[in-house]
Amino acid sequence: MSKPQTSRSRASGRVTLADVAAKAGVGTMTASRAISQPDMVSAALRARVDQAVAELGYVPNRVARALASAQSKVIVVLVPSLSNAVFTDVLAGIQDALEPDGYQILIGNTRYSDAEEEKLLGTYLQSSPDGILLSGLTHSKRVTELLASSRRPVVSMMDLAGSPDTMSVGFSQLQAGYTMTRYLLDKGYRRIGFMGAQRDERTLKRLDGYRRALDEAGVYDSRLETMVSDPSTIALGAELLGRMLSATPDCDAIFCCNDDLAQGAIFQCQRRGIAVPRQLAICGFNDLPVSAWMNPSVTTIATPRYRVGFEAAQLLRAVIRGEKPPATRVDLGFTLMARESA
Amino acid sequence: MSKPQTSRSRASGRVTLADVAAKAGVGTMTASRAISQPDMVSAALRARVDQAVAELGYVPNRVARALASAQSKVIVVLVPSLSNAVFTDVLAGIQDALEPDGYQILIGNTRYSDAEEEKLLGTYLQSSPDGILLSGLTHSKRVTELLASSRRPVVSMMDLAGSPDTMSVGFSQLQAGYTMTRYLLDKGYRRIGFMGAQRDERTLKRLDGYRRALDEAGVYDSRLETMVSDPSTIALGAELLGRMLSATPDCDAIFCCNDDLAQGAIFQCQRRGIAVPRQLAICGFNDLPVSAWMNPSVTTIATPRYRVGFEAAQLLRAVIRGEKPPATRVDLGFTLMARESA
DNA sequence: CTGAAAGCGCTTACAG
DNA sequence: CTGAAAGCGCTTACAG
């Protein structure tokens, strides 16, 4: 019934547009139009083609379409982690913005590695993406070159570029770090430590904000900073708390660059019988789900991750369509969540 | 310098294999072979082609290759959630297994919705994937049809199929539910509640295991079951704890179908001054990172998520290559983590 | 080990 | 509103 008539040597056995056209009694390109641009075709014809499609169980070959039209309808998204809820939220926003439009999203997990990012980008560029969504502003030389020679629009997420020439959607990581530290200072804490992991771009900027605030208050002390390169986890937070407490026992508050770290530090305090925040205040960053619920609840910075993904995708889509976007540098802000732990 | 000579109307300006071949002074198909199957070509020729590739900055067009070779090197993965760490771990395993082989992974988030799953599968099938990785065993009629007519190999993840005809990699959800309930019975609990969310296939099987264990012990009471359709979150766990306690105040233990729920329930107990496990034992499922660290730590079932993804991908890859896999039904088991909360 | 021709399944101009 | 021809950039048999 739905057997195609082709008998050439390389025929795939797949139902093609030509089969649909033959069944409907029209040319292939008329069939193509009836499917892709139904408005440009008479209702009767559309109905006939639709029926042929249904009877034959025709599935358009996206690969052939991409090759012929030079439009892949593919967007590449590179995130540094999938185990971090921050980036799965970003992805959710991207998917909601792009999927209604028929885009296919190629997700690459760079695991915070430049080498991985280069490799993934090299592979994904082979799919001729219509645009690229990147995490952060700083990338390796090789990545920058690949991006440039691809001549595809790129939007950076989670931070704000210095110039509007680089499209970016996010918020000021530095200012967020500053705001949190100011909050602790205003509460009267003076020996405020910083606990950082991953040593990525965004963590470093939060650290800059922390330093600036402490400098202004005249209470900066580099010994209060603990920074490691390991991925940020609860277990690491627990461990780093121990380290900080033995290095600087007079520390009265800790700004953790991530909620995981803060949670781990608080759990560790509970095990050691250290009262939070009475003996030691602890705050985090990102407002992950556990933070609002645990006891004590975690003071943190809520970040607009879903919206970052959504707005970045919208911006990219506009540029792909050749529109001039209202802004190429979109600041979505952040919110300090003052809770029990600090 | 690297300007292609093509001047036909639809030329994309992109460097093509023909450009590389011309530069190297060989035919296009020789160039193609030098790139894809370097072993079948003399070293001198390979070097010449490689140099032309480098000088021109040639990036192979994966789309054209897919069309010509009828091999897309695309694997479709459908998961019900990306915010659930369970599935991001599964994805990590899949990526580790597939990316070294040059596969491109198309990730679809069905959000536990049949309609979404149908839509995503319909779209992704247009990319002629070489294989498909699915979560769970039960799918809508439409999905089953799409899968059948695609004639692509499919591996189901996270559960075990009844027959080896359906390829599956996971563990017995029912047995895991049974094991956890038996553990609680052995500890002396008799009024054991079940708290479930999402009402998905796997939750229902855990519930079956719970019922079987309680039935055997002669202490089953349907009033102790609370099951809702909302997504499983910490907030929901907190809320459901309240509901269970007012409905069945004599409940002495709760088996939560998910760690989020268990965590939320425990946090809520802490707020209400209910001692866990002394007054109420609570256990979870999946062993998410917070569970080992919070106080009390959460008794739960550790599930081999990463390995499920990894092994499922390996199995699929073997089948795609036409190999006969050692087994088409792979049981990876689970581990009861007895901790403080129950 | 190397190559000329045909084809993968679709869409893009260009006419009517 | 509809169609025949050419082409997107690669690979597959088939010869040499």
XYZ file of C-alpha atoms (C1' of nucleotides) in Angstrom:
716
model
C 0.000 0.000 0.000
C 2.505 2.568 1.117
C 5.364 0.947 -0.737
C 7.392 3.462 -2.692
C 7.974 2.653 -6.340
C 11.603 3.658 -6.435
C 13.940 0.865 -7.325
C 17.243 2.656 -7.723
C 20.126 1.044 -5.987
C 20.448 3.447 -3.082
C 16.774 3.952 -2.328
C 16.207 3.933 1.393
C 12.726 2.469 1.304
C 11.541 5.607 2.968
C 8.404 7.394 1.827
C 9.533 10.568 0.077
C 7.972 13.771 -1.021
C 7.966 12.407 -4.550
C 5.731 9.555 -3.403
C 3.349 12.020 -1.816
C 3.331 14.180 -4.942
C 2.666 11.191 -7.181
C -0.206 10.030 -5.009
C -1.699 13.513 -4.940
C -1.126 13.924 -8.671
C 1.016 17.050 -8.433
C 4.633 18.041 -8.875
C 7.028 17.539 -5.986
C 7.551 21.197 -5.434
C 3.851 21.832 -5.285
C 3.614 19.125 -2.679
C 6.518 20.730 -0.862
C 4.750 24.038 -0.809
C 1.466 22.541 0.305
C 3.305 21.155 3.313
C 5.663 23.997 4.221
C 3.658 27.024 3.177
C 0.042 25.876 3.154
C -1.216 29.449 2.820
C 0.255 29.809 -0.652
C -1.762 26.968 -2.033
C -5.440 26.392 -2.829
C -7.478 24.676 -0.147
C -8.401 21.811 -2.430
C -4.809 21.075 -3.272
C -3.756 21.300 0.342
C -6.422 18.767 1.263
C -5.308 16.364 -1.430
C -1.670 16.583 -0.367
C -2.559 16.266 3.306
C -4.467 13.110 2.552
C -1.591 11.617 0.610
C 0.704 12.449 3.512
C -1.612 10.719 5.937
C -2.176 7.649 3.769
C 1.501 7.190 3.075
C 2.632 8.042 6.598
C 5.060 10.529 5.144
C 7.653 11.970 7.525
C 9.571 14.887 6.026
C 13.313 14.406 5.911
C 14.708 17.269 7.907
C 18.224 16.534 6.740
C 17.311 16.940 3.084
C 15.408 20.093 3.862
C 18.348 21.547 5.735
C 20.710 20.790 2.885
C 18.462 22.274 0.238
C 17.389 25.338 2.163
C 20.651 26.134 3.946
C 18.514 26.579 7.049
C 19.093 23.928 9.646
C 16.616 25.071 12.286
C 19.184 23.886 14.767
C 20.353 25.924 17.738
C 23.447 24.862 19.641
C 23.454 25.401 23.403
C 26.612 24.943 25.431
C 26.314 24.764 29.217
C 29.070 23.949 31.709
C 27.010 21.455 33.682
C 23.810 19.485 33.611
C 23.934 18.367 37.217
C 23.684 21.959 38.340
C 20.032 23.002 38.577
C 21.030 26.467 37.441
C 21.630 25.251 33.920
C 18.718 22.866 33.666
C 16.528 25.861 34.471
C 18.257 27.853 31.753
C 17.621 24.980 29.361
C 13.952 24.839 30.264
C 13.650 28.513 29.332
C 15.414 27.932 26.033
C 13.227 24.982 25.172
C 10.044 26.882 25.943
C 11.167 29.751 23.730
C 12.416 27.698 20.812
C 10.429 24.513 20.515
C 7.145 26.127 19.469
C 9.095 27.479 16.515
C 10.272 24.050 15.422
C 13.871 24.551 16.421
C 15.958 21.603 17.342
C 18.237 22.164 20.298
C 21.655 20.576 20.419
C 22.757 20.565 24.032
C 26.444 20.321 24.825
C 27.770 19.805 28.337
C 31.243 21.298 28.532
C 31.838 20.212 32.138
C 33.593 23.511 32.774
C 36.379 22.461 30.406
C 37.758 24.569 27.568
C 38.927 21.465 25.757
C 35.445 19.950 25.945
C 33.911 23.189 24.767
C 36.190 23.291 21.751
C 35.438 19.699 20.887
C 31.696 20.070 21.233
C 31.598 23.281 19.270
C 33.693 21.725 16.505
C 31.289 18.811 16.245
C 28.121 20.827 16.524
C 29.210 23.385 13.966
C 29.149 20.558 11.432
C 25.382 20.654 11.763
C 25.295 24.228 10.456
C 23.346 25.645 13.389
C 21.341 28.806 12.765
C 22.604 30.250 16.035
C 24.534 29.546 19.207
C 23.807 30.047 22.889
C 26.839 30.124 25.164
C 27.331 30.253 28.920
C 29.540 33.061 30.108
C 31.588 35.671 28.337
C 35.107 34.285 28.422
C 36.117 31.498 26.095
C 39.301 29.985 24.756
C 41.020 31.403 21.709
C 40.062 28.358 19.674
C 36.394 28.715 20.606
C 36.465 32.382 19.672
C 37.972 31.515 16.293
C 35.489 28.748 15.603
C 32.655 31.073 16.474
C 33.975 33.835 14.248
C 34.534 31.621 11.223
C 31.095 30.060 11.619
C 29.566 33.501 11.062
C 26.570 32.523 13.171
C 24.868 34.765 15.703
C 25.925 34.062 19.282
C 24.224 35.068 22.528
C 26.048 34.772 25.849
C 24.065 33.818 28.918
C 24.266 34.399 32.682
C 26.462 37.487 32.610
C 26.521 40.925 31.019
C 28.979 41.855 28.288
C 30.962 45.049 28.478
C 29.953 46.107 25.010
C 26.592 45.745 23.273
C 28.435 44.234 20.296
C 28.504 40.995 22.234
C 24.920 39.906 22.711
C 24.321 38.934 26.322
C 21.442 38.127 28.633
C 21.982 37.805 32.367
C 22.807 39.927 35.332
C 25.887 41.396 36.930
C 27.655 38.635 38.810
C 29.972 41.187 40.358
C 27.153 43.321 41.652
C 25.386 40.270 43.049
C 28.519 39.321 44.966
C 28.817 42.872 46.201
C 25.182 43.029 47.278
C 25.393 39.857 49.317
C 28.555 40.973 51.064
C 27.080 44.395 51.828
C 24.104 42.633 53.370
C 26.393 40.704 55.719
C 28.308 43.863 56.607
C 25.075 45.676 57.352
C 24.098 42.855 59.682
C 27.251 43.580 61.644
C 29.511 40.758 60.533
C 33.146 41.772 60.183
C 35.142 38.572 59.638
C 33.370 37.447 56.501
C 34.841 34.518 54.613
C 34.379 33.551 50.960
C 34.052 29.939 49.948
C 34.398 29.270 46.244
C 34.577 26.269 43.951
C 34.944 25.548 40.267
C 36.989 28.721 39.837
C 34.849 29.612 36.864
C 34.339 33.057 35.470
C 31.149 33.746 37.403
C 32.543 32.636 40.729
C 35.515 34.897 40.208
C 33.270 37.860 39.546
C 31.271 37.199 42.691
C 34.574 37.102 44.498
C 35.445 40.503 43.004
C 32.191 41.896 44.324
C 32.930 40.424 47.748
C 36.381 41.980 47.783
C 35.144 45.360 46.737
C 32.552 45.461 49.502
C 35.033 44.393 52.165
C 37.642 46.813 50.860
C 35.209 49.686 51.097
C 34.417 48.688 54.670
C 38.113 48.344 55.435
C 37.808 44.772 56.662
C 39.258 42.787 53.772
C 41.541 39.912 54.733
C 42.746 37.542 52.034
C 43.164 34.734 54.560
C 39.387 34.515 54.727
C 39.150 33.371 51.127
C 39.015 29.680 50.284
C 38.895 28.870 46.616
C 39.257 25.460 44.992
C 38.854 24.140 41.465
C 36.674 21.132 42.251
C 33.043 21.111 41.181
C 30.694 22.708 43.652
C 28.873 20.064 45.691
C 27.344 19.606 49.118
C 30.178 17.318 50.105
C 32.714 19.951 49.136
C 30.877 22.592 51.168
C 31.059 20.336 54.198
C 34.747 19.808 53.701
C 35.614 23.433 53.046
C 33.797 24.504 56.191
C 36.211 22.391 58.176
C 39.166 23.931 56.417
C 37.998 27.481 56.912
C 37.266 26.950 60.574
C 40.731 25.657 61.289
C 42.453 28.324 59.188
C 40.451 31.273 60.471
C 38.488 30.281 63.583
C 37.421 33.866 64.216
C 35.401 33.955 61.008
C 31.824 35.054 61.808
C 30.121 34.668 58.440
C 30.718 32.826 55.176
C 29.581 33.816 51.723
C 29.433 30.635 49.652
C 29.594 31.150 45.899
C 26.911 28.519 45.457
C 23.957 27.107 47.352
C 25.382 23.569 47.284
C 28.379 24.777 49.169
C 26.243 26.706 51.652
C 24.016 23.700 52.249
C 26.984 21.446 52.828
C 28.543 23.973 55.192
C 25.331 24.264 57.194
C 24.867 20.497 57.393
C 28.429 20.252 58.644
C 27.781 22.927 61.268
C 24.801 20.939 62.479
C 26.967 17.868 62.882
C 29.567 19.804 64.792
C 27.059 21.559 66.968
C 27.792 25.023 65.581
C 24.680 27.205 65.706
C 23.807 28.933 62.420
C 23.590 31.894 62.302
C 24.267 32.602 65.995
C 27.834 31.340 66.004
C 28.424 31.435 62.286
C 26.326 33.003 59.563
C 26.260 31.252 56.183
C 24.795 32.394 52.916
C 24.718 31.008 49.426
C 24.039 31.911 45.825
C 21.367 30.906 43.277
C 18.477 29.919 45.528
C 18.202 26.233 44.735
C 15.041 24.442 45.942
C 16.505 22.971 49.135
C 17.647 26.371 50.397
C 14.197 27.709 51.140
C 13.170 24.565 53.005
C 16.074 23.394 55.092
C 16.451 24.454 58.706
C 17.804 27.027 59.018
C 16.648 28.260 55.626
C 19.476 29.661 53.536
C 19.979 33.347 52.844
C 20.935 33.576 49.201
C 20.702 35.412 45.900
C 17.854 34.299 43.667
C 18.894 34.347 40.025
C 16.501 34.535 37.041
C 17.782 31.412 35.351
C 14.687 30.345 33.488
C 14.212 33.855 32.155
C 17.856 34.089 31.146
C 17.358 31.056 28.925
C 14.042 32.256 27.598
C 15.135 35.803 26.802
C 18.468 34.720 25.352
C 16.641 32.365 23.001
C 14.190 35.084 22.001
C 17.026 37.467 21.273
C 18.829 34.888 19.178
C 15.693 34.048 17.280
C 15.065 37.688 16.456
C 18.571 38.094 15.103
C 18.283 34.915 13.039
C 15.112 36.260 11.479
C 17.028 39.377 10.543
C 15.155 41.593 12.985
C 16.816 44.339 14.922
C 16.371 43.466 18.606
C 15.397 46.225 21.062
C 18.523 45.536 23.092
C 21.526 43.277 22.731
C 22.524 43.471 26.384
C 19.693 42.385 28.634
C 20.030 42.806 32.399
C 17.531 40.599 34.225
C 18.751 41.442 37.735
C 18.767 39.290 40.862
C 17.062 39.220 44.245
C 18.536 38.930 47.714
C 16.582 36.384 49.726
C 17.134 37.210 53.389
C 16.313 34.078 55.371
C 17.461 32.398 58.567
C 21.050 31.359 57.962
C 22.513 34.865 57.798
C 42.880 33.170 0.188
C 40.367 30.663 1.360
C 37.662 32.029 -0.916
C 35.768 29.266 -2.714
C 35.542 29.643 -6.467
C 31.931 28.595 -6.802
C 29.696 31.239 -8.290
C 26.457 29.377 -8.843
C 23.387 31.173 -7.657
C 22.729 29.141 -4.524
C 26.312 28.729 -3.369
C 26.512 29.204 0.372
C 30.004 30.685 0.444
C 30.965 27.773 2.582
C 34.192 25.859 1.988
C 33.236 22.500 0.530
C 34.852 19.189 -0.009
C 35.223 20.122 -3.673
C 37.349 23.108 -2.664
C 39.545 20.859 -0.571
C 39.857 18.336 -3.385
C 40.762 21.029 -5.890
C 43.412 22.455 -3.603
C 44.868 19.019 -2.965
C 44.677 18.176 -6.654
C 42.508 15.087 -6.240
C 38.936 14.034 -6.919
C 36.256 14.868 -4.357
C 35.680 11.293 -3.443
C 39.329 10.706 -2.847
C 39.324 13.709 -0.567
C 36.239 12.319 1.133
C 37.976 9.038 1.752
C 41.158 10.684 2.993
C 39.024 12.399 5.625
C 36.576 9.671 6.630
C 38.657 6.549 6.151
C 42.269 7.722 6.341
C 43.522 4.144 6.566
C 42.393 3.359 3.049
C 44.560 6.027 1.527
C 48.311 6.511 1.054
C 50.088 8.547 3.700
C 51.262 11.127 1.181
C 47.761 11.747 -0.094
C 46.363 11.949 3.411
C 48.931 14.598 4.275
C 48.099 16.651 1.207
C 44.377 16.540 1.926
C 44.900 17.292 5.600
C 46.895 20.337 4.672
C 44.249 21.580 2.271
C 41.646 21.090 5.023
C 43.728 23.118 7.438
C 44.518 25.904 4.986
C 40.938 26.271 3.880
C 39.467 25.846 7.353
C 37.172 23.174 5.984
C 34.339 22.018 8.244
C 32.562 18.928 6.923
C 28.855 19.357 6.389
C 27.237 16.769 8.548
C 23.880 17.323 6.963
C 25.137 16.478 3.495
C 26.923 13.469 4.837
C 23.812 12.236 6.574
C 21.750 12.623 3.440
C 24.230 10.830 1.222
C 25.086 8.049 3.607
C 21.662 7.463 5.154
C 23.477 7.403 8.469
C 22.638 10.357 10.659
C 24.830 9.562 13.657
C 22.031 11.021 15.699
C 20.551 9.361 18.777
C 17.290 10.616 20.213
C 16.901 10.549 23.993
C 13.556 11.216 25.628
C 13.478 11.880 29.376
C 10.489 12.963 31.467
C 12.365 15.702 33.294
C 15.574 17.668 33.307
C 15.087 19.215 36.726
C 15.205 15.779 38.304
C 18.802 14.807 39.027
C 17.893 11.218 38.222
C 17.664 11.987 34.536
C 20.601 14.344 34.293
C 22.684 11.481 35.675
C 21.221 9.170 33.051
C 22.109 11.728 30.392
C 25.673 11.997 31.649
C 26.041 8.246 31.202
C 24.618 8.403 27.702
C 26.909 11.236 26.706
C 29.964 9.458 28.015
C 29.064 6.344 26.073
C 28.126 8.010 22.810
C 30.158 11.165 22.326
C 33.521 9.437 21.827
C 31.869 7.730 18.882
C 30.836 10.991 17.266
C 27.151 10.599 17.947
C 25.005 13.628 18.286
C 22.436 13.416 21.047
C 19.024 14.983 20.635
C 17.565 15.431 24.094
C 13.818 15.741 24.475
C 12.146 16.682 27.746
C 8.655 15.194 27.779
C 7.715 16.708 31.143
C 5.886 13.512 31.995
C 3.367 14.243 29.252
C 2.249 11.786 26.576
C 1.313 14.652 24.284
C 4.756 16.201 24.633
C 6.373 12.845 24.033
C 4.410 12.359 20.834
C 5.269 15.823 19.597
C 8.953 15.527 20.371
C 9.233 12.107 18.832
C 7.440 13.304 15.702
C 9.881 16.181 15.338
C 12.990 14.232 16.166
C 12.147 11.365 13.857
C 12.486 13.859 11.007
C 16.194 13.837 11.729
C 16.384 10.130 10.875
C 18.023 9.095 14.139
C 20.044 5.889 14.112
C 18.459 4.861 17.393
C 16.219 5.920 20.238
C 16.573 5.865 24.023
C 13.336 6.055 25.978
C 12.455 6.383 29.652
C 10.135 3.741 30.945
C 8.242 0.920 29.317
C 4.748 2.282 28.873
C 3.989 4.758 26.137
C 0.973 6.074 24.317
C -0.449 4.288 21.295
C 0.731 7.067 19.003
C 4.292 6.840 20.347
C 4.281 3.097 19.861
C 3.126 3.542 16.267
C 5.699 6.225 15.509
C 8.404 4.034 16.923
C 7.308 1.013 14.926
C 7.070 2.834 11.621
C 10.453 4.452 12.174
C 12.004 0.983 12.189
C 14.795 2.226 14.443
C 16.213 0.312 17.396
C 14.800 1.429 20.730
C 16.161 0.850 24.234
C 14.011 1.532 27.302
C 15.690 2.856 30.409
C 15.087 2.740 34.163
C 12.907 -0.339 34.259
C 12.974 -3.939 33.110
C 10.805 -5.209 30.275
C 8.781 -8.368 30.667
C 10.133 -9.842 27.455
C 13.667 -9.684 26.045
C 12.139 -8.551 22.721
C 11.900 -5.096 24.233
C 15.438 -3.944 24.932
C 15.665 -2.524 28.436
C 18.298 -1.434 30.911
C 17.395 -0.649 34.492
C 16.245 -2.413 37.603
C 13.008 -3.701 39.045
C 11.083 -0.742 40.388
C 8.622 -3.109 42.002
C 11.272 -5.047 43.816
C 12.905 -1.838 45.004
C 9.603 -0.689 46.472
C 9.164 -4.077 48.081
C 12.675 -4.073 49.533
C 12.286 -0.663 51.143
C 8.946 -1.597 52.685
C 10.319 -4.890 54.010
C 13.137 -2.940 55.599
C 10.645 -0.759 57.458
C 8.619 -3.802 58.540
C 11.774 -5.484 59.805
C 12.509 -2.403 61.851
C 9.193 -2.905 63.574
C 7.053 -0.253 61.914
C 3.483 -1.312 61.326
C 1.572 1.781 60.201
C 3.648 2.539 57.142
C 2.386 5.203 54.769
C 3.211 5.727 51.098
C 3.668 9.198 49.691
C 3.683 9.407 45.911
C 3.755 12.114 43.275
C 3.758 12.351 39.496
C 1.735 9.150 39.268
C 4.158 7.919 36.661
C 4.801 4.335 35.749
C 7.788 3.913 38.058
C 6.071 5.416 41.075
C 3.140 3.086 40.525
C 5.430 0.083 40.465
C 7.109 1.126 43.683
C 3.641 1.416 45.140
C 2.902 -2.122 43.980
C 6.002 -3.339 45.790
C 4.929 -1.478 48.911
C 1.483 -3.035 48.794
C 2.804 -6.511 48.291
C 5.116 -6.260 51.291
C 2.390 -4.899 53.548
C -0.089 -7.474 52.305
C 2.282 -10.289 53.113
C 2.729 -8.863 56.606
C -1.022 -8.443 56.941
C -0.836 -4.749 57.763
C -1.968 -3.146 54.529
C -4.308 -0.173 54.906
C -5.227 1.850 51.816
C -5.870 4.936 53.940
C -2.131 5.201 54.440
C -1.553 5.904 50.757
C -1.309 9.455 49.504
C -0.820 9.816 45.789
C -1.005 13.002 43.739
C -0.236 13.888 40.136
C 1.870 16.993 40.757
C 5.589 16.890 40.062
C 7.670 15.620 42.922
C 9.298 18.523 44.804
C 10.478 19.379 48.284
C 7.578 21.772 48.706
C 5.136 19.020 47.822
C 6.755 16.654 50.323
C 6.280 19.265 53.030
C 2.654 19.705 52.100
C 1.840 16.027 51.804
C 3.345 15.350 55.216
C 0.747 17.670 56.692
C -2.032 15.914 54.844
C -0.926 12.450 55.886
C -0.556 13.422 59.505
C -4.080 14.769 59.721
C -5.592 11.870 57.782
C -3.735 9.094 59.614
C -2.079 10.478 62.763
C -1.122 6.988 63.927
C 1.210 6.533 60.967
C 4.673 5.563 62.249
C 6.704 5.555 59.037
C 6.440 6.976 55.548
C 7.906 5.589 52.357
C 8.286 8.496 49.938
C 8.481 7.533 46.281
C 11.214 10.094 45.798
C 13.966 11.747 47.793
C 12.592 15.253 47.142
C 9.412 14.245 48.866
C 11.276 12.653 51.755
C 13.463 15.720 52.203
C 10.451 18.021 52.201
C 8.663 15.794 54.685
C 11.655 15.767 57.023
C 12.127 19.532 56.810
C 8.466 19.906 57.662
C 8.829 17.569 60.638
C 11.695 19.701 61.881
C 9.524 22.786 61.699
C 6.721 21.091 63.571
C 8.998 19.621 66.177
C 8.380 16.019 65.158
C 11.453 13.889 65.849
C 12.639 11.765 62.912
C 12.839 8.811 63.159
C 11.823 8.544 66.837
C 8.266 9.805 66.350
C 8.047 9.250 62.622
C 10.388 7.378 60.318
C 10.783 8.698 56.798
C 12.562 7.181 53.849
C 12.990 8.132 50.230
C 14.037 6.805 46.858
C 16.941 7.504 44.479
C 19.600 8.775 46.866
C 19.974 12.349 45.670
C 23.017 14.276 46.963
C 21.253 16.123 49.792
C 19.965 12.897 51.336
C 23.327 11.680 52.586
C 24.169 15.016 54.125
C 21.083 16.412 55.764
C 20.353 15.796 59.427
C 18.946 13.286 59.915
C 20.423 11.670 56.832
C 17.810 9.999 54.658
C 17.357 6.256 54.371
C 16.753 5.585 50.710
C 17.315 3.355 47.685
C 20.384 4.210 45.643
C 19.715 3.721 41.943
C 22.383 3.187 39.258
C 21.303 6.080 37.072
C 24.582 6.911 35.428
C 25.159 3.288 34.584
C 21.646 2.898 33.250
C 22.374 5.650 30.739
C 25.793 4.318 29.917
C 24.756 0.689 29.456
C 21.606 1.570 27.540
C 23.673 3.636 25.127
C 26.196 0.821 24.716
C 23.428 -1.646 24.001
C 21.855 0.639 21.443
C 25.177 1.267 19.781
C 25.864 -2.443 19.475
C 22.510 -3.037 17.835
C 23.014 -0.134 15.433
C 26.316 -1.642 14.377
C 24.498 -4.853 13.654
C 26.100 -6.754 16.509
C 24.243 -9.249 18.608
C 24.315 -7.924 22.183
C 25.033 -10.365 25.048
C 21.706 -9.434 26.651
C 18.767 -7.265 25.714
C 17.415 -7.030 29.241
C 20.006 -5.650 31.606
C 19.287 -5.614 35.344
C 21.599 -3.187 37.125
C 20.034 -3.600 40.554
C 19.722 -1.097 43.392
C 21.084 -0.612 46.891
C 19.255 0.087 50.128
C 21.033 2.878 52.004
C 20.107 2.498 55.651
C 20.748 5.852 57.324
C 19.310 7.888 60.173
C 15.803 8.828 59.079
C 14.326 5.329 59.187
C 45.236 2.866 -3.957
C 42.323 6.381 -6.923
C 38.285 8.482 -9.736
C 33.828 9.959 -12.784
C 28.940 9.527 -12.367
C 24.781 9.179 -10.061
C 22.050 9.831 -6.270
C 20.354 10.960 -1.149
C 15.343 14.056 -0.558
C 14.382 18.249 -0.421
C 13.957 23.666 -1.878
C 15.227 27.708 -4.662
C 14.844 30.768 -8.179
C 12.540 31.340 -12.509
C 8.605 30.883 -15.560
C 4.010 30.436 -16.741
C -1.850 29.466 -7.825
C 1.314 25.657 -10.122
C 5.606 23.260 -12.241
C 10.344 21.447 -14.636
C 15.157 21.947 -13.802
C 19.071 22.578 -11.154
C 21.416 22.368 -7.066
C 22.560 21.883 -1.720
C 27.463 18.920 -0.236
C 28.389 14.805 0.507
C 28.920 9.265 -0.284
C 27.933 4.917 -2.677
C 28.669 1.409 -5.746
C 31.390 0.366 -9.722
C 35.604 0.508 -12.423
C 40.274 0.892 -13.205
